[in-house]
Structures are given as structure tokens and as C-alpha cells.
Amino acid sequence: MENSANQTTARIEVRDLTMAYGSFVIQRDLTFTVKKGDIFIIMGGSGCGKSTLLRHLVGLKEPAKGKVFYDNVSFWDLEPAGKDAVMRRFGVLFQGGALWSSMTLAENVALPLAEYTDLNPGDIRELVSVKLALVGLAGFEEFYPSEISGGMCKRAGLARAMALDPDILFFDEPSAGLDPISARRLDELILELRDSLGTTVVVVTHELASIFAIGNNSVFLDAETRTMTAVGDPNKLLAESTDPKIRSFLTRGEQ
Amino acid sequence: MNISSSRDQDNTFVVRLGGDWNIAHGLPSTEDIQKQIASTPHPERVVFDTRELGGWDSSLLTFLSKLIKFCREKSIPVSNQGLPGGLARLIDLSAAVPEKKDARKESKRPPFLSRVGEATLEAGKSAGEMVAFIGEAFLALGKLLRGKARFRRSDLFLLIQECGAQALPIVSLVSVLVGLILAFVGAVQLRLFGAQIYVADLVGIGMAREMGAMMTAIVMAGRTGAAFAAQLGTMQVNEEIDALKTLGISPMEFLVLPRLLALVLMLPLLCLYADLMGILGGGLIGVGMLNLSVAQYYHETVAALNLTQFLLGLIKAGVFGVLVALSGCLRGMQCGRSASAVGEAATSSVVTAIVSIIVSDALLTVIYDRMGV
């Protein structure tokens, strides 16, 4: 991979993070590092706070305690303009795609390009077509989100997340609701983006096939103890972990 | 970003790509290269040389996709071998799912006459839908009378609270001010004849027969009718209404009926309250500006009004309640599946409600006049 030389640098660093809604603590004392070029998996059972952690990482929710660093800059200590600059380097794929329903797919993907680049409308149209083709939606430019299936919405959401060639891509349950072949194609696309563009990827998922196929680092959140119980390559966790909860999760409860 | 090209002796067209490609610097045009490739005789094949290439992003991907598509149209073979591995794989990936040709939509504008025709058919259809909706609502009402309607009683009480007690502040404000305005406009004229005392009659009859019901209904159309439309519309977007239907629960009974009942019960009560607040507002002008005493104003009001006047206003309020609830629910149930459709539903519910309030008010006033009340 072209970027293996840089793989040691920390892209995201989470330090002593406590997440809470009001006084209700969801997870506490989370500390982990996502390196450049990692495909980092956030896993755990339902309701353990995976999506909430993602909302913290993409800058939508302020930590109750602790810090989140991007390239060694503490995000929540920045001025609003600085925050915007950091967030512009993110691409986020939300659970349902979160496409703007009053715009066509092409307009959805074109919006970030029109806002943040100086490209002319013709160039934007071409870029949009390429991005849609990458997610397997060539020819669907003029469709509205309500006219296509949920899985297609999700893929279009990915095209929008990739519009600005982000440094970090965040995925919330990318393969939920996709057929197995589309899910696999999506996994391949994620790997390809990492390998060719050097994108760092953070994925919230509990799809075991995906976890083992693409993840090279991960954090396991436990709902009962409300903190992380493991960190590392999921394949290694499967081979080496002795924690019964993690073993049971990674083997679908068979061990 | 540098682009150059040359033709080898064995008629191979070489595209040399160099430098850093960054989307922030714009997309280079493919036209020059396309022209050279298209010049006769066509090259045997096209290859890429990327030895000078630095960093790249999707600007290069877009450039290459366009060029490869062009070559394919001219049936000139393209070799990906000279490209960096990641780039070649991304290009393969973007070509993996063939373009859906029939998915492209025609953006052609139909001629004027066919647009008029379509609009007319659409209007006929929407009138039909409205009648069907009203019919279904009354069937549901019939079920309720037979005690068979299925909805949650707690929903009904919550709705009654929402469109009853919680509407009191705005109704108070609006009706006091309307009473005040009526009195003020009347006072200026009546004072010319020294007939200030009749301001009490004017305000009392005006509020009780007409303005109390109308102003309350308009306030409720904006406040509650729009809320109904937005709520049901969002439920439509989230497939919550489909979920009710699959369980065999009629959304008509479960969602529309309690809203209809709540508004029909509460609007007359709010109207009565508005009548009294309006008379109070008129009294403020009478006592403050026209030097009438409180007792004088009170006795004149009591003498001018009888219970029939109030009843006529309350009947109107009941009718308006049905109209506001039905138009809110109708637009909500008709809502499309997008965020902007919810906005349209809310807007059109208010428009429908206000138009039907005014039209039915005119009709009722004529009917009252014919009946001689």
C-alpha cells in the first residue's frame, strides 16, 4: 500500500472520553488511537453507545469529559472556524443515508463540491457521475431519494460522503440493509479507498463478516460495564482474547 | 498537474500524466487529448505513462473516466497497465455496475395544452380524494358511535389538552385585541351621533355571532391544523402509518378520529372563551375612552345579547373545528415521503383550512339570515 510509510502517525486520538446524555453516562474512560490509513471498527452489542461514540468523533456531540484530537489538535478547544476546517476533512455516512430528500442524487453529491471547491458546474457534474458510478449508481443522477431503495440511498450517501475526497470517512452501520453482494462490494470499496487515496476509515458495525474482512484495528464497547474492554486488530482479538464477552460477540455466541 | 501526449511509431497513443492532482486546483479539460485521439488515422491503442505522477485524488479519476469512456465510444482499446494499482482498481470498480440507461429521465417540458389537461385531471383527482377522505372520516365517526372505533383514549386526552388548554394564551391575546379593534372602529363612528353606548351592542353581537368563532378557528388552523399535518406527514415519511395499516388498525380511526374529536369538542369552548374575552376588550375601550361606566356597559351588553346569538357562534365554531381537523389530517395523510413534502403538507393544510373556514362562514351567515335568526 502506498501509504504504509505513514501508518504510524495518529489521525484521531481519543483520551479519557466520557459520553453522557445529561447525567446518564453511556461510556466512560475511552482511550484509543486511530492511525492514518487504519480501518478502525467500533463494535459492541446493541445499545452500548457505538453510534453515540461516532457522533462524538464527527464533532456533533461534545464529550462530557475527556478530549478528542485530530492530528494532535484538540477538537473541542478550537474556535468555531477551526472546528469547521477540521470537520470539512470528514466524510460521514449516516445510518439511513441521510440524503436531503428534496434534492436529486446528483444535487446531493454536488452540494459539498459546489460549496467548497471552485469547480464549474460542468466539472462538478462529471465528478458527481464518477462518484455515483463508484458506488454502483451510474445513471441514477436525476432520481430523488424517495424513488430509490434503502440500500441505494445508503450507497448514494456514501457517494456524498466521498465527494470532497475526505481524509477520514466515518460509517454508521454501512452494510445494514444491503444485500450480501452489495455489502461485499461496499467492503471492497472501503478497502480500495484506503489503499488508493490513503483515507482513514472509522466504521461502526456489528456485521462480523465485515469486521474480519476490513478491520485492522478496533475498540469493543461493553454495555454493562459502560467502558471499552478491548482494543486491537479484530482477527487477533478473536485468536487471543480470553474475555468471554468478546469471544461470544466475535463468534456469534458459539463459544 | 501536467498532461502531455505523443504517438509512437507503432501507432500507440501515450498519455503522460505528471505532477500533483488536487481537486482544489480544478479539473483539467480532456478536449485536447480527445481531439488528438480522434484525429485520423485512429491510434491502435491508448496507454498511460504515470512515472512522473505525484499525489492524486478524484480529479484524476474523473479525468481518466471521461477519457476512457471517449475511447470506448470510438472503439479504441485502452490499456490500464501504466496506471498506479489503486487508480486502475477504482476505475474497474466504477465500471463494475453498468450504467442504468433507462433510468435517465426526460426533462422535456410538455406542451401547454397537455399541462392544462394534466392539471385539470389532477384537480379532479384531488377533489375525489378529499371527498373520499371526508367519507372515511364519517364512517370512522359512525364506528365511534357504535363504540367500535379503535384508538387510545390517552391520545385523545393529550390532544384535547394540546388544542384546548394550551391554546388559551394565544386565543386570549387575539380575541381581546379583536374586541378592542371592533370597539374602537365603532366608537369613532357612533360618537358622531352621541350613541357611544351602542358600542357594547356592536362588540357583543359581533364577537358572539361572528368574530369569536372565526378568529379562534383561524388561530387554530395555524396552530393546530398545521401541527396535525406535520405530525401525520412525518409519520407517513417514517412508514409509521404503513405499520398501523399492516396491523389492521385503520389510521382513520387511530389518528384522524381523536384529532377530529378533540378539535370539535375544544373549538366551541375556545370560541365561548374568545367571545367573553372580546367583550372584555370592547369594555376596555368603552370604559377607558368613551367614559361609560362598567355597569352601563355591562347592562347594555346583557340587553343586546341572548343565548341564541352565542349558540349561532358556537355552531359555526363546531363546523370550523371539523374543517380545521379534516384539512390538517387530510394533508398529513396525503404527504409524500420527503422532508419538503412535510413542509408542503403543513402549508397546504393551513391554506385549505382558512379557505374552507371563510367559505363555510359565508354560507352559514346566509343560512342564518334566511332562517331569520
XYZ file of C-alpha atoms in Angstrom:
628
model
C 0.000 0.000 0.000
C 1.265 3.375 -0.976
C 0.798 4.895 2.446
C 2.391 2.257 4.632
C 5.229 4.633 5.476
C 2.840 6.999 7.199
C 0.839 4.404 9.030
C 2.378 5.178 12.374
C 1.004 8.717 12.626
C -2.085 9.159 14.787
C -5.006 10.642 12.877
C -7.586 10.511 15.669
C -6.729 10.191 19.311
C -9.393 9.771 21.958
C -8.275 10.378 25.532
C -10.322 9.589 28.666
C -13.563 10.235 26.833
C -16.779 10.068 28.857
C -20.028 10.220 26.933
C -23.240 11.154 28.682
C -26.726 12.397 27.996
C -27.276 14.754 30.917
C -26.281 12.801 33.997
C -26.782 9.428 32.292
C -23.324 8.088 31.466
C -23.200 5.866 28.386
C -19.494 5.054 28.244
C -16.576 6.265 30.328
C -12.776 6.331 30.126
C -12.413 5.573 26.445
C -8.835 5.917 25.238
C -7.729 4.741 21.812
C -5.859 5.892 18.735
C -6.830 5.643 15.076
C -3.753 5.730 12.866
C -3.573 7.133 9.373
C -4.741 4.516 6.895
C -6.448 2.404 9.547
C -9.818 0.827 9.069
C -10.989 1.200 12.619
C -14.019 -0.722 13.822
C -16.222 0.384 16.694
C -18.067 -2.728 17.830
C -20.258 -3.900 20.647
C -23.775 -5.093 21.326
C -26.876 -3.041 20.643
C -27.302 -0.029 22.885
C -23.696 0.100 24.070
C -23.126 3.577 22.613
C -21.425 2.833 19.288
C -23.379 5.425 17.342
C -23.018 7.913 20.179
C -19.263 7.438 20.053
C -19.399 8.134 16.318
C -21.377 11.330 16.973
C -18.567 12.386 19.315
C -15.916 11.574 16.729
C -17.573 13.556 13.937
C -17.972 16.602 16.158
C -21.759 16.524 16.554
C -21.748 15.965 20.296
C -19.462 17.434 22.911
C -17.810 14.999 25.320
C -18.911 15.162 28.943
C -15.267 14.679 29.841
C -12.014 13.948 28.013
C -10.631 15.039 24.681
C -10.655 14.110 21.024
C -7.567 15.009 18.972
C -7.334 15.142 15.191
C -3.720 15.233 14.001
C -2.755 16.209 17.558
C -5.156 19.154 17.701
C -7.787 19.035 20.427
C -11.079 19.493 18.561
C -13.300 20.867 21.324
C -10.718 23.529 22.304
C -10.823 25.037 18.798
C -12.674 28.166 17.748
C -15.798 27.551 15.601
C -13.873 28.382 12.390
C -11.159 25.886 13.310
C -13.780 23.243 14.049
C -15.342 23.803 10.633
C -11.953 23.400 8.958
C -11.373 20.084 10.752
C -14.902 18.832 10.050
C -14.613 19.646 6.357
C -11.995 16.904 6.086
C -14.539 14.331 7.305
C -16.947 12.355 5.207
C -19.816 10.840 7.150
C -22.210 8.134 6.034
C -25.216 8.111 8.347
C -27.231 5.018 9.139
C -30.086 5.680 6.724
C -28.008 7.602 4.192
C -29.437 10.938 5.437
C -29.801 12.219 1.894
C -31.539 15.549 1.533
C -34.899 14.408 0.325
C -35.794 17.492 -1.664
C -32.721 17.133 -3.905
C -31.827 14.603 -6.577
C -28.900 12.259 -6.015
C -26.716 14.401 -8.275
C -27.635 17.544 -6.332
C -26.940 15.764 -3.057
C -23.425 14.822 -4.121
C -22.828 18.156 -5.844
C -23.690 20.318 -2.834
C -20.388 19.887 -0.930
C -18.458 20.272 -4.200
C -20.280 23.486 -5.060
C -19.808 24.865 -1.529
C -16.141 24.063 -1.026
C -14.465 23.966 -4.430
C -14.177 26.427 -7.299
C -15.138 23.854 -9.922
C -17.521 24.938 -12.646
C -20.937 23.237 -12.916
C -19.852 21.027 -15.842
C -16.855 19.655 -13.931
C -18.989 19.107 -10.860
C -21.450 17.114 -12.962
C -18.653 14.865 -14.204
C -17.197 14.353 -10.744
C -20.664 13.528 -9.425
C -21.150 10.930 -12.174
C -17.841 9.285 -11.311
C -18.662 9.207 -7.604
C -22.083 7.712 -8.260
C -20.527 5.150 -10.626
C -18.046 4.203 -7.883
C -20.903 3.217 -5.584
C -22.696 1.414 -8.425
C -25.326 4.059 -9.108
C -24.324 5.201 -12.597
C -27.324 6.678 -14.361
C -29.320 7.487 -11.223
C -28.342 11.163 -11.173
C -31.845 12.538 -11.615
C -33.568 10.331 -9.054
C -34.933 11.607 -5.770
C -34.082 9.673 -2.585
C -37.743 8.704 -2.191
C -37.657 6.960 -5.573
C -34.846 4.506 -4.836
C -34.433 1.687 -2.345
C -32.935 1.986 1.121
C -29.722 0.245 0.091
C -29.335 2.576 -2.865
C -29.911 5.578 -0.574
C -27.109 4.317 1.572
C -24.750 3.995 -1.374
C -25.690 7.456 -2.585
C -24.968 8.688 0.941
C -21.509 7.186 0.566
C -21.018 8.973 -2.757
C -21.870 12.218 -0.989
C -19.539 11.422 1.913
C -16.703 10.823 -0.593
C -17.446 13.951 -2.611
C -14.579 16.016 -1.275
C -12.063 13.140 -1.041
C -12.117 13.335 2.765
C -9.130 12.377 4.907
C -11.353 10.459 7.307
C -14.511 8.577 6.388
C -16.986 7.654 9.112
C -19.535 4.924 8.516
C -22.514 4.194 10.748
C -23.632 0.607 10.104
C -22.638 0.673 6.413
C -23.767 -2.833 5.492
C -27.022 -2.936 7.456
C -29.857 -3.194 4.949
C -27.665 -4.125 2.000
C -27.811 -7.432 0.160
C -24.714 -9.618 0.693
C -23.203 -8.782 -2.679
C -23.677 -5.040 -2.273
C -22.333 -5.311 1.269
C -19.248 -7.040 -0.029
C -18.795 -4.513 -2.811
C -19.021 -1.791 -0.195
C -16.322 -3.504 1.873
C -14.130 -3.691 -1.217
C -14.759 -0.042 -1.938
C -13.771 0.871 1.619
C -10.521 -1.095 1.271
C -9.903 0.444 -2.144
C -10.414 3.982 -0.854
C -7.999 3.332 1.951
C -5.387 1.778 -0.347
C -5.614 4.221 -3.225
C -6.450 7.528 -1.580
C -4.992 6.809 1.844
C -8.316 7.532 3.533
C -8.616 6.701 7.217
C -11.870 4.868 7.881
C -13.886 4.553 11.090
C -16.740 2.052 10.939
C -19.493 1.356 13.434
C -20.750 -2.134 12.753
C -21.685 -5.464 14.221
C -21.541 -7.276 10.890
C -18.958 -9.959 11.690
C -18.045 -10.679 8.066
C -17.174 -7.013 7.547
C -15.330 -6.723 10.819
C -12.913 -9.509 9.921
C -12.668 -8.632 6.228
C -11.740 -4.990 6.508
C -10.856 -4.052 10.095
C -7.251 -3.760 11.136
C -7.932 -2.078 14.446
C -10.951 -1.892 16.691
C -12.435 -0.995 20.018
C -15.011 -3.129 21.818
C -17.577 -1.285 23.926
C -19.325 -3.164 26.686
C -22.840 -2.086 27.622
C -22.791 -3.476 31.167
C -19.518 -2.108 32.482
C -20.001 1.006 30.325
C -16.441 1.168 29.129
C -14.175 -0.355 26.486
C -12.998 -3.850 27.212
C -10.660 -4.494 24.298
C -8.738 -2.695 21.615
C -6.779 -4.053 18.658
C -6.985 -5.995 15.407
C -10.301 -7.923 15.441
C -8.666 -11.016 13.938
C -6.136 -11.016 16.751
C -8.871 -10.427 19.313
C -10.656 -13.500 18.003
C -7.492 -15.577 18.244
C -6.153 -14.281 21.531
C -8.829 -12.673 23.677
C -9.861 -14.570 26.770
C -12.716 -12.245 27.684
C -15.857 -14.383 27.360
C -17.992 -11.415 26.231
C -15.656 -10.566 23.366
C -15.270 -14.206 22.343
C -19.005 -14.651 22.373
C -19.524 -11.489 20.296
C -16.909 -12.390 17.706
C -18.162 -15.965 17.323
C -21.891 -15.149 17.314
C -22.288 -16.685 20.754
C -20.986 -20.065 19.647
C -18.089 -20.087 22.108
C -0.821 18.654 -12.990
C 0.850 18.078 -16.335
C -0.679 16.370 -19.310
C 1.205 15.625 -22.473
C 0.810 13.079 -25.185
C 2.627 11.561 -28.116
C 2.134 8.937 -30.788
C 4.674 6.118 -31.041
C 5.798 4.631 -34.321
C 3.620 1.543 -33.837
C 0.633 3.920 -33.657
C 0.273 3.700 -29.860
C -1.067 6.867 -28.269
C 0.723 7.624 -24.992
C -0.879 9.967 -22.433
C 1.702 11.235 -19.956
C 0.337 12.359 -16.595
C 2.529 14.095 -14.079
C 2.590 16.343 -11.067
C 0.118 16.590 -8.191
C -3.573 16.280 -8.971
C -5.765 18.031 -6.481
C -9.423 18.770 -6.811
C -8.858 22.199 -5.281
C -6.971 23.170 -8.455
C -9.868 22.299 -10.726
C -10.439 19.653 -13.366
C -8.295 19.781 -16.498
C -10.138 19.529 -19.782
C -9.925 16.326 -21.784
C -10.749 18.058 -25.033
C -7.178 18.481 -26.378
C -6.361 14.835 -25.831
C -9.708 13.760 -27.253
C -9.082 15.777 -30.388
C -5.672 14.193 -30.877
C -7.027 10.696 -30.339
C -9.879 11.348 -32.741
C -7.573 12.624 -35.481
C -7.294 10.133 -38.330
C -5.908 7.621 -38.577
C -7.147 6.458 -35.162
C -4.368 5.118 -32.909
C -4.211 1.352 -32.431
C -4.433 1.683 -28.687
C -4.100 4.196 -25.859
C -1.694 3.685 -22.949
C -0.796 5.784 -19.921
C 2.562 6.821 -18.556
C 2.391 7.904 -14.897
C 6.054 7.760 -13.932
C 6.042 11.487 -13.163
C 2.775 11.345 -11.219
C 2.797 12.676 -7.644
C -0.265 12.718 -5.387
C -3.727 12.342 -6.874
C -7.359 12.339 -5.905
C -10.694 12.038 -7.665
C -9.865 14.824 -10.117
C -7.529 12.371 -11.886
C -10.113 9.615 -11.575
C -12.713 11.824 -13.236
C -10.300 12.871 -15.963
C -9.422 9.263 -16.764
C -13.014 8.013 -16.604
C -14.012 10.599 -19.144
C -11.094 9.765 -21.435
C -11.698 6.013 -21.222
C -15.396 6.484 -21.960
C -14.492 8.551 -25.006
C -12.073 5.899 -26.292
C -14.678 3.209 -25.767
C -17.138 5.148 -27.889
C -14.521 5.329 -30.654
C -13.721 1.602 -30.135
C -10.071 2.295 -29.388
C -8.631 -0.179 -26.865
C -7.248 1.383 -23.674
C -4.628 -0.250 -21.503
C -4.755 0.457 -17.751
C -1.350 -1.062 -17.178
C 0.537 2.196 -16.894
C -1.722 3.437 -14.098
C -0.954 3.080 -10.388
C -2.642 -0.035 -8.972
C -5.156 1.790 -6.766
C -6.272 4.024 -9.597
C -6.776 1.137 -12.027
C -8.836 -0.731 -9.428
C -11.004 2.324 -8.735
C -11.666 2.682 -12.457
C -12.606 -1.002 -12.670
C -14.859 -0.577 -9.653
C -16.669 2.369 -11.183
C -17.265 0.333 -14.340
C -18.321 -2.797 -12.425
C -22.023 -1.922 -12.342
C -23.230 -0.944 -15.816
C -24.938 2.385 -16.157
C -28.714 2.178 -15.893
C -29.667 3.627 -19.254
C -33.430 3.639 -18.951
C -33.098 5.329 -15.573
C -32.292 8.664 -17.162
C -35.307 10.866 -17.006
C -36.582 13.094 -19.722
C -36.612 16.677 -18.643
C -38.667 17.731 -21.645
C -41.419 20.193 -20.775
C -44.785 19.027 -22.076
C -46.725 21.472 -24.280
C -49.133 23.990 -22.767
C -52.361 22.153 -23.565
C -51.225 18.865 -22.101
C -50.108 20.674 -18.954
C -53.559 22.254 -18.643
C -55.115 18.851 -19.178
C -52.912 17.229 -16.579
C -53.607 19.984 -14.067
C -57.341 19.525 -14.618
C -57.160 15.773 -14.161
C -55.034 16.372 -11.070
C -57.612 18.788 -9.660
C -60.394 16.285 -10.300
C -58.379 13.562 -8.622
C -57.598 15.667 -5.575
C -61.264 16.651 -5.205
C -62.118 12.954 -5.345
C -59.522 12.182 -2.691
C -60.930 14.911 -0.473
C -64.467 13.542 -0.742
C -63.237 10.004 -0.100
C -61.330 11.225 2.959
C -64.390 13.006 4.353
C -66.453 9.890 3.709
C -63.961 7.671 5.503
C -63.799 10.107 8.404
C -67.574 9.930 8.812
C -67.567 6.136 8.599
C -64.999 6.178 11.394
C -67.267 8.533 13.319
C -70.110 6.066 12.826
C -67.918 3.334 14.252
C -67.176 5.531 17.216
C -70.891 5.998 17.887
C -71.319 2.227 17.839
C -68.401 2.031 20.268
C -66.216 0.092 17.854
C -63.573 2.666 16.917
C -60.044 1.744 17.892
C -57.861 4.495 19.287
C -56.100 5.182 22.535
C -58.128 7.216 24.993
C -54.921 8.685 26.408
C -54.113 10.086 22.938
C -57.485 11.795 22.875
C -56.956 13.448 26.263
C -53.470 14.578 25.286
C -54.829 16.075 22.074
C -57.659 17.779 23.959
C -55.090 19.338 26.245
C -52.919 20.370 23.301
C -55.663 22.032 21.294
C -57.680 23.215 24.273
C -55.932 24.485 27.374
C -52.592 25.110 25.681
C -54.246 27.356 23.097
C -55.721 29.693 25.733
C -52.904 32.281 25.791
C -52.912 32.957 22.051
C -56.703 32.888 21.855
C -56.900 35.366 24.770
C -54.489 37.756 23.121
C -56.121 37.634 19.711
C -59.710 37.909 20.945
C -59.067 40.751 23.400
C -57.406 42.692 20.601
C -60.201 41.911 18.129
C -62.792 43.127 20.684
C -60.705 46.230 21.219
C -60.471 46.935 17.491
C -64.204 46.397 16.941
C -64.988 48.782 19.793
C -62.515 51.356 18.582
C -63.774 51.366 14.991
C -67.397 51.510 16.228
C -66.679 54.226 18.763
C -65.265 56.639 16.208
C -68.451 56.401 14.127
C -71.038 56.172 16.922
C -69.595 59.119 18.804
C -70.644 61.342 15.882
C -74.263 60.641 16.826
C -73.696 60.594 20.547
C -74.549 56.888 20.506
C -71.399 55.626 22.254
C -73.408 53.232 24.399
C -74.181 51.094 21.346
C -70.516 50.140 21.139
C -71.452 47.475 23.696
C -74.106 46.047 21.315
C -71.713 46.142 18.395
C -68.916 44.339 20.211
C -71.214 41.852 21.931
C -73.098 40.790 18.806
C -70.014 40.959 16.587
C -67.980 38.709 18.859
C -70.739 36.262 19.722
C -72.127 35.724 16.231
C -69.052 36.075 14.097
C -65.607 37.138 15.194
C -65.176 34.847 18.195
C -65.686 31.722 16.118
C -63.781 32.937 13.080
C -60.723 34.275 14.879
C -60.460 31.177 17.069
C -60.762 28.938 14.014
C -58.071 30.818 12.123
C -55.746 30.729 15.107
C -56.368 27.001 15.472
C -55.832 26.391 11.746
C -52.375 27.932 12.000
C -51.549 26.467 15.347
C -53.127 23.027 15.465
C -54.130 22.177 11.881
C -50.549 22.702 10.701
C -49.278 20.634 13.618
C -51.619 17.771 12.670
C -50.425 17.888 9.065
C -46.755 17.964 10.057
C -47.182 15.147 12.562
C -49.125 12.823 10.277
C -46.813 13.759 7.380
C -43.740 12.788 9.376
C -45.444 9.541 10.370
C -46.046 8.925 6.665
C -42.342 9.580 5.908
C -41.258 7.205 8.696
C -43.627 4.463 7.491
C -45.444 4.627 10.850
C -48.783 4.841 9.067
C -47.882 1.775 6.989
C -47.062 -0.010 10.247
C -50.557 0.778 11.563
C -52.156 -0.461 8.342
C -50.255 -3.755 8.360
C -51.557 -4.371 11.881
C -55.063 -3.901 10.543
C -55.551 -0.699 12.524
C -57.208 1.975 10.438
C -55.214 5.216 10.571
C -58.585 6.896 10.105
C -59.762 5.623 13.497
C -56.433 5.655 15.255
C -55.054 9.013 14.133
C -57.732 11.112 12.461
C -60.682 10.387 14.728
C -59.120 11.524 18.023
C -57.858 14.709 16.352
C -61.264 15.397 14.879
C -62.999 14.803 18.211
C -60.518 16.912 20.141
C -60.935 19.914 17.851
C -64.722 19.600 17.561
C -65.002 19.497 21.344
C -62.472 22.213 22.059
C -63.129 24.777 19.340
C -66.631 25.736 20.597
C -65.286 26.013 24.148
C -62.398 28.161 22.994
C -64.879 30.189 20.943
C -67.057 30.848 24.008
C -63.965 31.925 25.887
C -62.943 34.154 22.971
C -66.431 35.749 22.927
C -66.087 36.724 26.580
C -62.510 37.952 26.150
C -63.587 40.007 23.124
C -66.405 41.619 25.115
C -63.854 42.366 27.832
C -61.598 44.014 25.219
C -64.537 46.099 23.960
C -65.312 47.050 27.556
C -61.797 48.400 27.989
C -62.398 50.872 25.170
C -65.937 51.660 26.344
C -64.851 52.442 29.885
C -61.446 53.904 29.109
C -62.179 56.003 26.027
C -65.922 56.625 25.916
C -66.422 57.438 29.602
C -69.084 54.764 30.040
C -69.291 53.173 33.481
C -68.645 49.461 33.915
C -72.261 48.924 34.980
C -73.624 50.780 31.961
C -71.502 48.768 29.575
C -72.423 45.504 31.293
C -76.173 46.175 31.229
C -76.117 47.279 27.597
C -74.209 44.107 26.646
C -76.624 41.866 28.541
C -79.606 43.623 26.971
C -78.185 43.266 23.460
C -77.295 39.582 23.662
C -79.344 36.487 24.137
C -78.303 32.867 24.208
C -79.279 32.355 20.551
C -76.519 34.730 19.484
C -73.967 32.656 21.349
C -75.444 29.434 20.030
C -75.131 30.622 16.424
C -71.445 31.391 17.027
C -70.873 28.053 18.729
C -72.449 26.138 15.837
C -70.059 27.910 13.491
C -67.163 27.051 15.780
C -68.142 23.381 15.722
C -68.234 23.389 11.911
C -64.876 25.161 11.769
C -63.456 22.581 14.165
C -64.410 19.785 11.749
C -62.925 21.696 8.821
C -59.624 22.525 10.536
C -59.150 18.971 11.798
C -60.082 17.395 8.466
C -57.859 19.628 6.358
C -54.912 19.136 8.719
C -55.337 15.354 8.754
C -56.106 15.134 5.017
C -52.924 16.965 4.023
C -50.897 14.976 6.530
C -52.181 11.646 5.186
C -51.576 12.753 1.580
C -47.994 13.724 2.413
C -45.176 12.425 0.184
C -42.078 10.728 1.508
C -39.644 13.578 1.910
C -38.855 16.424 4.284
C -40.045 19.043 1.814
C -43.321 17.160 1.374
C -43.972 17.590 5.107
C -43.468 21.322 4.730
C -45.849 21.405 1.783
C -48.412 19.387 3.742
C -48.317 21.865 6.635
C -48.623 24.849 4.291
C -51.442 23.393 2.280
C -53.334 22.311 5.404
C -53.413 25.928 6.608
C -54.461 27.203 3.190
C -57.199 24.570 2.859
C -58.435 25.226 6.386
C -58.602 29.005 6.034
C -60.332 28.867 2.642
C -62.911 26.391 3.918
C -63.458 28.419 7.113
C -64.212 31.579 5.166
C -66.428 29.859 2.583
C -68.433 27.950 5.179
C -68.740 31.092 7.290
C -70.282 32.918 4.344
C -72.666 30.024 3.713
C -73.723 29.806 7.359
C -74.279 33.546 7.549
C -76.604 33.373 4.537
C -78.433 30.385 6.032
C -78.868 32.174 9.373
C -80.215 35.175 7.507
C -82.748 33.041 5.593
C -83.827 31.398 8.842
C -84.321 34.846 10.295
C -82.135 34.344 13.332
